[in-house]
Amino acid sequence: SQHIGEMSFLQHSRCECRPKKDRTKPEKKSVRGKGKGQKRKRKKSRFKSWSVHCEPCSERRKHLFVQDPQTCKCSCKNTDSRCKARQLELNERTCRCDKPRR
């Protein structure tokens, strides 16, 4: 590189853009199983709405229901079409797919 001189940007064509080299990410600690007598850590709830606090769905099987945070209404996670795909009917009271009544 003896003949390095100043060039205007338009004349210069020797450099090429290239992607950054991948940086090595620090490895995470291995997740070990719970030892005897150790409690599980609770999962942090994703959506905490501080403005509106709804009473939880009072049904026994809460995992079958989903709650609208704006209206606090509980509705079924299962849909009628999902049940019909399995040749079942949606029981809206229990939110379960039941065998059709004859």
Coordinates of C-alpha atoms in Angstrom, one line a residue, residues 30-102:
S30 CA -27.6 -25.6 32.5
V31 CA -31.0 -25.9 33.9
R32 CA -31.0 -28.6 36.5
G33 CA -33.9 -30.5 37.9
K34 CA -35.3 -29.6 41.3
G35 CA -33.6 -31.2 44.2
K36 CA -35.3 -32.9 47.1
G37 CA -37.3 -30.4 49.1
Q38 CA -36.8 -27.4 46.7
K39 CA -39.8 -25.4 45.6
R40 CA -40.5 -24.5 42.0
K41 CA -40.1 -20.9 41.0
R42 CA -43.4 -19.3 40.1
K43 CA -43.8 -18.1 36.5
K44 CA -44.2 -14.3 36.4
S45 CA -47.5 -13.4 34.9
R46 CA -47.1 -11.7 31.5
F47 CA -50.0 -9.3 31.5
K48 CA -50.5 -7.4 34.8
S49 CA -53.2 -4.9 34.4
W50 CA -53.0 -2.5 37.3
S51 CA -55.8 -0.3 36.1
V52 CA -58.5 -3.0 36.0
H53 CA -58.4 -5.9 38.4
C54 CA -60.8 -8.7 37.5
E55 CA -62.0 -11.5 39.8
P56 CA -60.7 -14.8 38.5
C57 CA -63.0 -17.1 36.6
S58 CA -64.8 -18.9 39.4
E59 CA -65.2 -22.2 37.5
R60 CA -63.4 -25.2 38.8
R61 CA -61.4 -25.7 35.7
K62 CA -59.8 -22.3 35.2
H63 CA -57.5 -23.6 32.5
L64 CA -60.4 -24.1 30.2
F65 CA -61.4 -20.4 30.4
V66 CA -59.8 -17.2 29.1
Q67 CA -60.7 -13.8 30.6
D68 CA -61.0 -10.5 28.8
P69 CA -59.1 -7.9 30.8
Q70 CA -61.3 -5.0 29.6
T71 CA -64.7 -6.5 30.4
C72 CA -63.6 -9.1 33.0
K73 CA -65.8 -11.7 31.1
C74 CA -64.8 -15.3 31.1
S75 CA -65.2 -17.2 27.9
C76 CA -64.2 -20.7 26.7
K77 CA -60.8 -21.4 25.2
N78 CA -62.4 -24.2 23.2
T79 CA -64.5 -23.2 20.2
D80 CA -67.5 -24.9 18.8
S81 CA -65.6 -25.6 15.5
R82 CA -62.8 -27.2 17.5
C83 CA -65.2 -29.6 19.1
K84 CA -67.1 -30.3 15.9
A85 CA -63.8 -31.2 14.2
R86 CA -63.6 -34.1 16.8
Q87 CA -67.3 -34.9 16.3
L88 CA -68.2 -33.4 19.7
E89 CA -70.3 -30.6 21.0
L90 CA -69.2 -27.6 23.0
N91 CA -70.7 -27.5 26.5
E92 CA -70.6 -23.8 27.2
R93 CA -71.3 -24.2 30.9
T94 CA -68.3 -26.4 31.5
C95 CA -66.3 -25.3 28.4
R96 CA -65.6 -28.8 27.4
C97 CA -66.2 -30.9 24.3
D98 CA -68.8 -33.5 25.2
K99 CA -70.3 -36.4 23.2
P100 CA -73.4 -35.2 21.4
R101 CA -76.7 -36.1 23.0
R102 CA -79.0 -38.4 21.1

